[in-house]
Amino acid sequence: MRRLLIRPGGIGDSILSLPALEFLKSDYTEVWVREEIVPLIRFADTVRSIGSSGIDLLGLAGIEPPRALLDRLRSFDSIASWYGTNRADFRAEVARFGLPFQFLAALPDPSQRLHTADFFLRQVGSSSRGVPRIACPAVPSGNYAVIHPFSGSPRKNWPIERFRELARRLAMPVQWCAGPEEDLDGAVRIGNLYELAGWLRSGRVYIGNDSGMTHLAAAAGVPVVAIFGPTDPAVWAPRGDRVRVVAGNLEEISVTQVFDAARSVESARP
């Protein structure tokens, strides 16, 4: 069985879908994801970026898709795709060429309050509890906390002043980290997400907002404190054995609450 998995989406969504992707592993498995996600897919035989695949040419009005793309898609016995589910033009082209696509919804129904990792697993026929894991290379443990004070939306960010106060209260040095476009002087920035996961794993505890990096830290296995405001943690919280979620109105979550959660989760580390 040759199977292709096409999973668009950002860091957090992609990490939460890892258990479902791994469940679909076949004799030969190829995965197409966003370019930045490519290093995180370790189980597949081949991984490539969606942008390099040419699939965006399928379904464009007036453009005949390249023969090489159609031949590649036809070489698979099964294609599970979160790409193109909501595009009628794309689905029509898939049907016109008789391609073996199964379309899957990219997001859960929030009213059901089913955790997203479990939702993706249910889509592909598994009733297991979804716990994303990224097997990182062994790295020396560092005597520091990692803080990432950003997310994909300002409304999900705990005030930066409280992160700074928290850093002063922690009984260990702090390493601040940030993405390539996030403004934070002196922050650690690692572009390769697999290498970043290994570095995060070396910390004693990670503290951050509802963000892709927080999901990455949890999947890497570092003790995590995730601060949630407007997003429902029952649906979107990072999963792991050593994850604490502090949820509520972000303006009302105190430094003491987050400090106590960090001390609790860090002390539980074996």
mmCIF file of C-alpha atoms in Angstrom, residues 19 74 99 176 183 191:
data_model
loop_
_atom_site.group_PDB
_atom_site.id
_atom_site.type_symbol
_atom_site.label_atom_id
_atom_site.label_comp_id
_atom_site.label_asym_id
_atom_site.label_seq_id
_atom_site.Cartn_x
_atom_site.Cartn_y
_atom_site.Cartn_z
ATOM 1 C CA PRO A 19 -0.781 10.787 16.099
ATOM 2 C CA ARG A 74 -1.988 8.410 -9.383
ATOM 3 C CA LEU A 99 -7.602 10.511 -7.967
ATOM 4 C CA TRP A 176 14.006 33.572 26.374
ATOM 5 C CA ASP A 183 10.725 41.105 18.528
ATOM 6 C CA GLY A 191 14.891 28.009 12.549
#
